[in-house]
Coordinates of C-alpha atoms in Angstrom, one line a residue:
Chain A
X3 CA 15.9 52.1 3.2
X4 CA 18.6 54.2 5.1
X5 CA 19.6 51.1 6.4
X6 CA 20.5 49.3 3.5
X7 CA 21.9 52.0 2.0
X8 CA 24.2 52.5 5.1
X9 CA 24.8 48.0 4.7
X10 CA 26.0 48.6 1.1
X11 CA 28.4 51.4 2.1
X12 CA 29.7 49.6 5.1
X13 CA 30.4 46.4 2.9
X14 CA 33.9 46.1 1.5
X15 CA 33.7 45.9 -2.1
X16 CA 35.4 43.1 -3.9
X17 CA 38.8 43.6 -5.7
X18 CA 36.6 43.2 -9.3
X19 CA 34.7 46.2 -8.1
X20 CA 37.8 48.3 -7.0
X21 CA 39.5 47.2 -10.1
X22 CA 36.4 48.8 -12.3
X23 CA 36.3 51.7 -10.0
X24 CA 39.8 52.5 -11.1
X25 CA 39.1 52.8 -15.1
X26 CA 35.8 54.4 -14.2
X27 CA 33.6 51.7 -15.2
X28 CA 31.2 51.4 -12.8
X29 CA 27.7 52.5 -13.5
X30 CA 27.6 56.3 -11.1
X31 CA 25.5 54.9 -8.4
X32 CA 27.6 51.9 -7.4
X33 CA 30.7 54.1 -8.1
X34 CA 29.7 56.9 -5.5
X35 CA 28.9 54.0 -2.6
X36 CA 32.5 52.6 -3.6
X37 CA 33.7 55.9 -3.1
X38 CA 31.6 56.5 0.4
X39 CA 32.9 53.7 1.4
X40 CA 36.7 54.2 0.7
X41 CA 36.3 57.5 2.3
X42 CA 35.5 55.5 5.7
X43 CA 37.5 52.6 5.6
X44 CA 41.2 52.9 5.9
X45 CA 41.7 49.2 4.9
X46 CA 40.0 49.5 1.6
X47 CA 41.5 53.3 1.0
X48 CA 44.9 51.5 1.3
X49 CA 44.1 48.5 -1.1
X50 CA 42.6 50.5 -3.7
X51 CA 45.7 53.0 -3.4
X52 CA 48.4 50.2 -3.7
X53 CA 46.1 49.1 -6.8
X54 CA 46.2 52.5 -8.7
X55 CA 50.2 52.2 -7.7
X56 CA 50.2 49.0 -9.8
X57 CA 48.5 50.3 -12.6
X58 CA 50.8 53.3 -12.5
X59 CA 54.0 51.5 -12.5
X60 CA 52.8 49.5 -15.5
X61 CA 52.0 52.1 -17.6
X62 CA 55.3 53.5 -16.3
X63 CA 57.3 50.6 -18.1
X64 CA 59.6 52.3 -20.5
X65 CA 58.2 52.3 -24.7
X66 CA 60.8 49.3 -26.0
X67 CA 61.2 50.1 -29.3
X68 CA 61.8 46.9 -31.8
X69 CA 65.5 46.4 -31.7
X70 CA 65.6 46.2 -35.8
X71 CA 63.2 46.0 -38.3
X72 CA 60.8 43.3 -38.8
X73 CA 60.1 44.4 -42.8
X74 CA 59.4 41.3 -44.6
X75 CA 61.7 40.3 -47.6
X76 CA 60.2 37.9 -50.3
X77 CA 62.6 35.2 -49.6
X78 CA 61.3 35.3 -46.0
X79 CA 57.5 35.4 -47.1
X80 CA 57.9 32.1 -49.6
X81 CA 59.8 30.0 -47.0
X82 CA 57.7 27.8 -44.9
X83 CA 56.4 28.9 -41.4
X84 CA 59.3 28.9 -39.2
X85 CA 58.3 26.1 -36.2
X86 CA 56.0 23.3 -36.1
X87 CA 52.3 24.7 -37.8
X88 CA 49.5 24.8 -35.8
X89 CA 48.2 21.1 -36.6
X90 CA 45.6 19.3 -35.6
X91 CA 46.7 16.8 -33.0
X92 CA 47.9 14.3 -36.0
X93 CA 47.2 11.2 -33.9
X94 CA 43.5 12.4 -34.1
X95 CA 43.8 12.6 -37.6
X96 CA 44.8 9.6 -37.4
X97 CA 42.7 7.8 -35.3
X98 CA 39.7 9.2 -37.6
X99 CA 41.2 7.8 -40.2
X100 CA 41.6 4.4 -39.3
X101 CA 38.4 4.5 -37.5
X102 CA 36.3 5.4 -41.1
X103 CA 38.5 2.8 -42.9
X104 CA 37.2 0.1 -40.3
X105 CA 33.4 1.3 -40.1
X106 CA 33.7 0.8 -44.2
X107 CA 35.3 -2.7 -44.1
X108 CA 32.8 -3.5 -41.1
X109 CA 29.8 -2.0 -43.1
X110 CA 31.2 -3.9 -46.2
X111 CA 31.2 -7.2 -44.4
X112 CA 28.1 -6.8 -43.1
X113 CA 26.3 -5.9 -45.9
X114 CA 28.0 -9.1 -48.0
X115 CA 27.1 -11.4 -45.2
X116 CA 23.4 -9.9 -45.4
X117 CA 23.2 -9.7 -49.0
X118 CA 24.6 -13.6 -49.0
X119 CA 22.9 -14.6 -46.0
X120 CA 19.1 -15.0 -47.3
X121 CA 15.9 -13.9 -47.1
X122 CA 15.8 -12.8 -43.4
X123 CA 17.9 -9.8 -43.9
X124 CA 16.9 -8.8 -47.6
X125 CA 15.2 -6.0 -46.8
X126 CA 18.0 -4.7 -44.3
X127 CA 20.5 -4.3 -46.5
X128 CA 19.3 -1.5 -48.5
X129 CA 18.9 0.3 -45.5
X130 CA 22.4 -0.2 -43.9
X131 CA 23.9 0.8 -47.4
X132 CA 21.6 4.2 -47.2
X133 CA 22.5 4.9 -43.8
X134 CA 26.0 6.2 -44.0
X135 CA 28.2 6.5 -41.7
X136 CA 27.4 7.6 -38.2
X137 CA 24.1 8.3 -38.5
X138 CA 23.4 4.1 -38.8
X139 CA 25.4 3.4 -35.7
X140 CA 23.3 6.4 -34.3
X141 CA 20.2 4.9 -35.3
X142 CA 21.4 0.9 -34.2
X143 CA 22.7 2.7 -30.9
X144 CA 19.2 3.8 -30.3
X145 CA 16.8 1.5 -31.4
X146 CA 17.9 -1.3 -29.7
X147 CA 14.7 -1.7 -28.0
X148 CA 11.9 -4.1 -29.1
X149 CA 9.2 -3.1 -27.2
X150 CA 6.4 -1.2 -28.3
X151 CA 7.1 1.4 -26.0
X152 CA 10.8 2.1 -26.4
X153 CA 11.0 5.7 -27.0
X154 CA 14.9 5.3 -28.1
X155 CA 14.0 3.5 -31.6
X156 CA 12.0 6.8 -32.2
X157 CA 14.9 8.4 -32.1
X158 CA 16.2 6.6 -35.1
X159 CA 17.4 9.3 -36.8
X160 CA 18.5 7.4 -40.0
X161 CA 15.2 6.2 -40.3
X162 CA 14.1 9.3 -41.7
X163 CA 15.8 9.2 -45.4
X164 CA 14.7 5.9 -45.6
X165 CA 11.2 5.6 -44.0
X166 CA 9.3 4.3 -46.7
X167 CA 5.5 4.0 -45.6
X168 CA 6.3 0.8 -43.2
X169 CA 7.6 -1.5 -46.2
X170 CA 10.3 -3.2 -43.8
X171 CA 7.8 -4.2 -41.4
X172 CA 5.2 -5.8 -43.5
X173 CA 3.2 -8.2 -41.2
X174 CA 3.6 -10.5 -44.3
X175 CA 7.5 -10.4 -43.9
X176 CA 8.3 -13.9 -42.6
X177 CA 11.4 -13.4 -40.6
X178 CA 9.9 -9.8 -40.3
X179 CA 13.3 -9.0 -38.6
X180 CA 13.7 -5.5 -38.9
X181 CA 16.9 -5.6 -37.7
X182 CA 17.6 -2.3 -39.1
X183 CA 16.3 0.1 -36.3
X184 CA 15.2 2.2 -38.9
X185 CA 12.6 -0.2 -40.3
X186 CA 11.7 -0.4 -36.7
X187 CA 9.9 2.7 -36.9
X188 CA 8.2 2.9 -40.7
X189 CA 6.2 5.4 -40.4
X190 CA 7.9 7.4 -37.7
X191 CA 9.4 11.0 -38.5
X192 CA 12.7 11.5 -37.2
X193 CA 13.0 12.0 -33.6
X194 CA 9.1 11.8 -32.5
X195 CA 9.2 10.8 -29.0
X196 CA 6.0 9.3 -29.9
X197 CA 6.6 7.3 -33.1
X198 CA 7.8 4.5 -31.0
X199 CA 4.2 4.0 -30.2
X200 CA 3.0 4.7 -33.3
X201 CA 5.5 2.5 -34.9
X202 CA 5.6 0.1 -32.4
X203 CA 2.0 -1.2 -33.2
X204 CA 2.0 -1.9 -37.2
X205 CA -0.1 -4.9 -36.4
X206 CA -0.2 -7.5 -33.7
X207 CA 0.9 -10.0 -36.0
X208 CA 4.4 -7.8 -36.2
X209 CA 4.9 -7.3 -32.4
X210 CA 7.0 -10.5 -31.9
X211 CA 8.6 -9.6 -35.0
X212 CA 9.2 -6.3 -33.7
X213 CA 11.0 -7.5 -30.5
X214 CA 13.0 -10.3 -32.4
X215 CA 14.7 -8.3 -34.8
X216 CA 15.9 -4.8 -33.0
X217 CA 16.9 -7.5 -30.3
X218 CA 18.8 -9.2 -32.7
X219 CA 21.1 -6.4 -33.7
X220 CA 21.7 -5.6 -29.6
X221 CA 23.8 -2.9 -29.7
X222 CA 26.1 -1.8 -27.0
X223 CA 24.6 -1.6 -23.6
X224 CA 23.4 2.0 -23.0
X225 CA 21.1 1.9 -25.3
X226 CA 20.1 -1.8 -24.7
X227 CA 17.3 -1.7 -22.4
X228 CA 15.1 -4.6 -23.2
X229 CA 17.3 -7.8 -21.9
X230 CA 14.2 -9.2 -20.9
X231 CA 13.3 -9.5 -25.0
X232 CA 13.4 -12.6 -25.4
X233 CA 14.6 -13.2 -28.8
X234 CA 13.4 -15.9 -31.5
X235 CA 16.0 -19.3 -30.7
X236 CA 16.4 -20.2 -34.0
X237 CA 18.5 -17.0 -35.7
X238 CA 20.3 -16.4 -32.3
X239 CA 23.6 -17.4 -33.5
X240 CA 23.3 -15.5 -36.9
X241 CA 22.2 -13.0 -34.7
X242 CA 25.3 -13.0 -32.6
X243 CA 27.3 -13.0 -35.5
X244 CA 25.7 -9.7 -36.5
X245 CA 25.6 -8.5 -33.2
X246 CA 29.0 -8.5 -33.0
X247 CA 29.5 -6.7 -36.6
X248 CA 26.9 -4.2 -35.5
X249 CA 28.7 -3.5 -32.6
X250 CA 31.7 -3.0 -34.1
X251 CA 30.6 -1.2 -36.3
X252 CA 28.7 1.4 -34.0
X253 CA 32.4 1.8 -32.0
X254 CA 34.1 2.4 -35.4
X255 CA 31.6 5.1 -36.4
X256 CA 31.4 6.3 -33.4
X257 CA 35.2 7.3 -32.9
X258 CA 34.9 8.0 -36.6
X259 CA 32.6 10.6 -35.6
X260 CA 34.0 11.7 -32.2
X261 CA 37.7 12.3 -33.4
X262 CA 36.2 14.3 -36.8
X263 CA 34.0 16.8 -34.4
X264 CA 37.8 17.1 -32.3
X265 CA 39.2 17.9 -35.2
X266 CA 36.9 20.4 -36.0
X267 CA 36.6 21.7 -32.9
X268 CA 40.2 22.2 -32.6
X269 CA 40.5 24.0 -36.0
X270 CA 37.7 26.7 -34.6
X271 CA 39.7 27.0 -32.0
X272 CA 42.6 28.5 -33.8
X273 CA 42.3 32.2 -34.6
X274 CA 41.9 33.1 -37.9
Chain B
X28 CA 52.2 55.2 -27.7
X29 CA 53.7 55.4 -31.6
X30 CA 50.9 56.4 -33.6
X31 CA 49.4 54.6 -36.8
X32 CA 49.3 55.8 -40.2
X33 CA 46.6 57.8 -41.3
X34 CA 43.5 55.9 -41.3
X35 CA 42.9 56.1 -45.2
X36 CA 46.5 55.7 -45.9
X37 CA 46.3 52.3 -43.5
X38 CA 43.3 51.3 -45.3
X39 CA 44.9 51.6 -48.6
X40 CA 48.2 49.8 -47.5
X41 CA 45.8 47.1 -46.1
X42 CA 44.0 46.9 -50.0
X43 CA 47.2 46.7 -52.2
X44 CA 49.2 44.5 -48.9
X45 CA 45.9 42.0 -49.7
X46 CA 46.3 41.5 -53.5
X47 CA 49.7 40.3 -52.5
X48 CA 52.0 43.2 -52.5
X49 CA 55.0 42.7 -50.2
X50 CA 55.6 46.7 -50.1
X51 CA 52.2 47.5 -49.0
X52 CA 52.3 45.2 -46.4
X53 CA 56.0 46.4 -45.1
X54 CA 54.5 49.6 -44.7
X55 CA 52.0 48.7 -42.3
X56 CA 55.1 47.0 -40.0
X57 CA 56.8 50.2 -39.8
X58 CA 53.7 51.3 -38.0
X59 CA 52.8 48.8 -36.2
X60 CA 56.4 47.4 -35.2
X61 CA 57.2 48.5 -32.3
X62 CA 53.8 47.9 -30.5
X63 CA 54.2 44.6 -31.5
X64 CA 57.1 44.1 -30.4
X65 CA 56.5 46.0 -26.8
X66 CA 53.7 43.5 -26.5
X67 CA 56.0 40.5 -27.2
X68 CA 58.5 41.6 -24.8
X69 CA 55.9 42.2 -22.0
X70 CA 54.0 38.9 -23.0
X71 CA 57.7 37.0 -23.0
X72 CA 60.5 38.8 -21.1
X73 CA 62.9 38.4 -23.1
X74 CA 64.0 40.8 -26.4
X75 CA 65.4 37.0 -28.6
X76 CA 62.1 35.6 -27.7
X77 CA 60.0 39.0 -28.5
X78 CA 62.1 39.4 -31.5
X79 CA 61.4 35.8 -32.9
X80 CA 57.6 36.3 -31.7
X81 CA 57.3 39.8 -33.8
X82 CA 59.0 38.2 -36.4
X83 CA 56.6 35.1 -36.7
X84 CA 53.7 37.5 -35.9
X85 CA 54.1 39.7 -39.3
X86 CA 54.6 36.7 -41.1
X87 CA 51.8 35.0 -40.1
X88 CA 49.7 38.4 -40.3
X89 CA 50.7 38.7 -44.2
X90 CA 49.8 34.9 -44.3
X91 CA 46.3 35.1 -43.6
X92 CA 45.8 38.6 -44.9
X93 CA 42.7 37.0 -46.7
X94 CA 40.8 36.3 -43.2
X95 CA 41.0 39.6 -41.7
X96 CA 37.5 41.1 -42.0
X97 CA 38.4 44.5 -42.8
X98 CA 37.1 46.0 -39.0
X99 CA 39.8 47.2 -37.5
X100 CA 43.5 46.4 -37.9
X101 CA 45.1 46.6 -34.9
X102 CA 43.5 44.1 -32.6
X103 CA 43.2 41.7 -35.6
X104 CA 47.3 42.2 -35.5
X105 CA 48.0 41.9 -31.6
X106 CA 46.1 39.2 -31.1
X107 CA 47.9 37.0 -33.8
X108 CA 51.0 38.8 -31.8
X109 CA 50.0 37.1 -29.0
X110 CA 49.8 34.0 -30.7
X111 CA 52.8 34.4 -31.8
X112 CA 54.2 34.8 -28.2
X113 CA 52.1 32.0 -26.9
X114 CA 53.9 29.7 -29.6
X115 CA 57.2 31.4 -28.8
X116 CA 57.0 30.1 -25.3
X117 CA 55.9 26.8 -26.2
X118 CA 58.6 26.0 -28.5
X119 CA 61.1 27.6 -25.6
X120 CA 59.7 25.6 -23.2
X121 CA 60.5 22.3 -25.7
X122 CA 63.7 23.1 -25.9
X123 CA 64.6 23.9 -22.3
X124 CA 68.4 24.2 -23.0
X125 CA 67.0 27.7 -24.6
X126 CA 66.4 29.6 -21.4
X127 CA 64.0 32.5 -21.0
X128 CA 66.3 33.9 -18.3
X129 CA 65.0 37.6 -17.4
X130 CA 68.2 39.6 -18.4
X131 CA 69.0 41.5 -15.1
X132 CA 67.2 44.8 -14.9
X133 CA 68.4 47.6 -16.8
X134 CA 69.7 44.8 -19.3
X135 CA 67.0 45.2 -21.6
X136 CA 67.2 46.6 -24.8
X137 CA 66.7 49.4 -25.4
X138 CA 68.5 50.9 -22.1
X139 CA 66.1 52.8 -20.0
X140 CA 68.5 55.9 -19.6
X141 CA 68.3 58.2 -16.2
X142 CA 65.7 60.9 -16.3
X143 CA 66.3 64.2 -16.2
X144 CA 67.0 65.6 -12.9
X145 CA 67.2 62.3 -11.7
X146 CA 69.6 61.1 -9.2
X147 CA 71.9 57.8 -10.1
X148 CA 70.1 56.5 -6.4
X149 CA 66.4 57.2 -8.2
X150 CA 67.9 55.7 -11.4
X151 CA 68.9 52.6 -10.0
X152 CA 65.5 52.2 -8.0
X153 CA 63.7 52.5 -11.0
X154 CA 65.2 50.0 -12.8
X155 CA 65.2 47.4 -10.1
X156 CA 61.4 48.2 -10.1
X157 CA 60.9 47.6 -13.5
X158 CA 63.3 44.2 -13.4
X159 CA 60.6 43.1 -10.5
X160 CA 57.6 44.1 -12.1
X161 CA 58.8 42.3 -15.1
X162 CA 59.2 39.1 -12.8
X163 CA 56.0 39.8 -11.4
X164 CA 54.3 39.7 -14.7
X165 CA 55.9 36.4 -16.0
X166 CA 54.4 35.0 -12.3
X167 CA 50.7 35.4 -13.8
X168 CA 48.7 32.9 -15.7
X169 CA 49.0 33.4 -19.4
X170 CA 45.5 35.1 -20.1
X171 CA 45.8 37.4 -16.8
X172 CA 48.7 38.7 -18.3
X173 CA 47.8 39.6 -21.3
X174 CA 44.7 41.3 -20.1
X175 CA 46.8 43.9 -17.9
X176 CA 50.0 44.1 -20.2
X177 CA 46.6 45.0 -23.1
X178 CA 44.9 47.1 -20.9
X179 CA 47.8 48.8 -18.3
X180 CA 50.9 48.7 -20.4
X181 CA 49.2 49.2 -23.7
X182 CA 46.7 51.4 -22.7
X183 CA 43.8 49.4 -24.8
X184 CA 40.3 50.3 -24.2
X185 CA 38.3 46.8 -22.7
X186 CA 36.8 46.8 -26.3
X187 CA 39.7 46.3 -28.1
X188 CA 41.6 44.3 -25.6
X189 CA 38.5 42.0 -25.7
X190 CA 38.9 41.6 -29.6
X191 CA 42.3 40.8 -29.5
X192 CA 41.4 38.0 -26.6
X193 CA 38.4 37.3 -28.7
X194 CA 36.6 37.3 -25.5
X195 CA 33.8 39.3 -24.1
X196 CA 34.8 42.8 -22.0
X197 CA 33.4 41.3 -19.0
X198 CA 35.8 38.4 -19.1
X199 CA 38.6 41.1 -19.3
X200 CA 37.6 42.8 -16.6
X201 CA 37.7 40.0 -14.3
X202 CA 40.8 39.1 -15.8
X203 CA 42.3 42.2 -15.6
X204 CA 41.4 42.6 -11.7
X205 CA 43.0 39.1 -11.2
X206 CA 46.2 40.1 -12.4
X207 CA 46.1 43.8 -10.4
X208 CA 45.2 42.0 -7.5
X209 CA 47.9 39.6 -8.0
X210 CA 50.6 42.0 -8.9
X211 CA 49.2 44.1 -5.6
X212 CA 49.9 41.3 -3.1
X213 CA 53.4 41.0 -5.0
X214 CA 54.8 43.9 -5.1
X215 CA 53.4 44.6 -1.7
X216 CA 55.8 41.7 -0.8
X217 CA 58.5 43.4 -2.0
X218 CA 58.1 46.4 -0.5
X219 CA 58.0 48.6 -4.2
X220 CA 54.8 49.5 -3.6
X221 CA 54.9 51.9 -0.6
X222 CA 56.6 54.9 -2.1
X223 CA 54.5 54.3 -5.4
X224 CA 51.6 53.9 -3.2
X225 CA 52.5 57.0 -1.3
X226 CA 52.4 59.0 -4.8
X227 CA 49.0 58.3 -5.1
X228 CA 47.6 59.1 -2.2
X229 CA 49.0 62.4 -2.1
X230 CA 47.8 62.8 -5.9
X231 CA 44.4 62.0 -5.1
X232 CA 44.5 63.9 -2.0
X233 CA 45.3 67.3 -4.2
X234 CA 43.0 66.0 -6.8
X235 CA 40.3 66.1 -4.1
X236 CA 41.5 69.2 -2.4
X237 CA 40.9 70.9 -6.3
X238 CA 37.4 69.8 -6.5
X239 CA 38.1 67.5 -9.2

């Protein structure tokens, strides 16, 4: 006990501590082993001297008085801020910009080329038109697994507003794509780490289906993790078409969303 | 340390300066002037850039009148002072025919005039201390330095200097022993320290001797 009382005394105390020591704000007991210790040690005496010296000589600094006054006249208050305002970085205001404009025309095209291109894709368009924005190139960027136990399409947070109870994946749906991530998961709630089971298994019948169509709408490779889904020949070059739109579109939304939150963040940044 | 208005008089400027009125508002820069402007200069070095700083400062202050939450006034002010020197030196810094130059010591305005009973030798020491201190200061990273102009040339509390950082106290304190530590081995360097450093020991020598 003596001992390691005597240990702490003998140890040189940081600058932080000296500094604190200084305005008095150390708690008293570390204070008075600071001060047992300064009273030993010549080396740390001398440091924390030269240290009060500093503070000294800055409190020392001469009052400068404002050369004039700095009264505000009217004229002054109704001109513009003097100097460039405190803007967002404009080219991020600008890359969010273009980025939206090219998620809408992607989302546009791909929900005309659905809506034209039959049956297969009826049922996805209503959902690609309900998920806004990011959240579909969210839920796309997830779900791109087909098999039953790909935890990432439970994560398909746009399925949520439009989870119906399983009507996308009907085992009576023919091309039973469910291209849509969302319809991936009918029944799923939002984020259950488990839905992908749950949703994964409507019905045997629907397991191929399953696979095909979340493997048709591959999106970019992190979340890709089944390339050993083999998808169904036949649609594979519609597929690619829409691959490619999908991915597009999950970039665009995904800088959409990514310069927006910088913008925001930067604007928090700035004191009120 | 010029001293504020009366609280209740502040607060009632601060009412009638937020519905818009001009007068109000001016009142509240008589007061609080030349600490902002102190803080400017010390943040800065240099009385155009302070000057242009204080200016912007009371400007932007009655600009977003609206956001200011009605605690207390004067961190809320310096630290959209020290905004306004931050931007100061970045718009300097764009322009780099505009020089921040430290005038030489005892150039500053106002002139620091002798003391009483002090020698023109003592004078002249003096102000060549405060020209390196000065040089010392600008020689610290932006946030260090405002910590110890805040707390050591401004005598702040580490409450208020933490609200006009809109940081927490214990990130002042480590800033603050930064820059003391920093401005320690410097001035060490330069050899202003010793008599300084002589003061105090003898101070805290009789200090002890008293029983304090």
């Amino acid at each position: 006990m003596i001992d390691r009382l005597l240990s702490a005394v003998r140890r040189h105390p940081p600058a932080a501590d000296l500094s604190a020591r200084l305005d008095g704000a150390l708690p008293a007991g570390r204070s008075d082993r600071i001060d047992a210790h300064l009273a030993g040690c010549d080396r740390c005496r001398q440091r924390f001297g030269e240290l009060s010296a500093v503070r000294r000589l800055l409190s020392d600094l001469p009052p400068a008085t404002a050369p004039r006054s700095f009264r505000l006249s009217p004229g002054a208050v109704r001109a513009p801020a003097a100097g460039p305002p405190r803007r967002p970085f404009p080219a991020l205001q600008l890359a969010s910009a273009v980025a939206a404009v090219v998620f809408a025309l992607l989302l546009a095209g791909d929900l005309s080329t659905t809506l034209g291109g039959g049956g297969g894709a009826s049922g996805r368009a209503p959902f690609t038109a309900l998920q806004g924005g990011p959240a579909s190139t969210g839920g796309q960027e997830k779900a791109a697994a087909g098999t039953p136990t790909d935890q990432q399409r439970s994560a398909a947070g746009p399925a949520a507003p439009v989870t119906p109870s399983g009507d996308m994946l009907l085992p009576g749906t023919s091309d039973g794509f469910a291209p849509t991530p969302g319809a991936g998961t009918p029944a799923a709630p939002a984020y259950a780490p488990n839905a992908a089971a749950t949703a994964a298994t409507p019905s045997p019948g629907a397991d191929n289906e399953l696979m095909v169509g979340p493997e048709a709408s591959a999106t970019p490779a992190p979340a890709a993790t089944q390339p050993a889904m083999e998808p169904a020949a036949a649609p594979e070059r519609l597929d690619k078409g829409r691959t490619a739109l999908r991915s597009g579109e999950a970039l665009a939304g995904l800088v959409a969303l990514g310069s927006v939150g910088a913008l925001v963040l930067r604007r928090r940044r700035r004191p009120r | 340390m010029v001293v504020a208005v009366e609280p209740i008089q502040e607060a009632r400027l601060l009412a009638r300066a937020r519905e818009g009125d001009l007068d109000a508002f001016n009142g509240l820069v008589d007061a609080y002037q030349d600490q902002v402007y102190r803080l400017c200069l010390r943040l800065l070095g240099s009385p155009d850039a302070a000057a242009d700083a204080c200016q912007e400062a009371f400007l932007s202050a009655f600009r977003h009148l609206q956001s200011f939450r009605g605690d207390v006034f004067r961190p809320w002010l310096l630290r959209i002072a020290a905004n306004a020197a931050t931007d100061e030196l970045r718009r300097r810094q764009r322009r780099p025919q505009v020089s921040l130059d430290r005038p030489p010591p005892g150039a500053d305005a106002p002139p620091d005039f002798p003391a009483a009973g002090e020698s023109p030798e003592e004078y002249a020491l003096r102000s060549e201390l405060r020209g390196t201190l000065e040089r010392a200061l600008a020689t610290l990273p932006a946030d260090q330095r405002l910590a110890v102009v805040l707390v050591d040339v401004e005598g702040l509390a580490y409450e208020e200097a933490a609200r006009v950082m809109s940081t927490a106290v214990g990130t002042v304190k480590s800033r603050l022993s930064r820059a003391r530590e920093r401005l320690r081995v410097l001035l060490l360097a330069t050899g202003e320290l010793g008599p300084a450093v002589r003061r105090q020991v003898d101070e805290r020598l009789s200090q002890e001797a008293t029983g304090e």
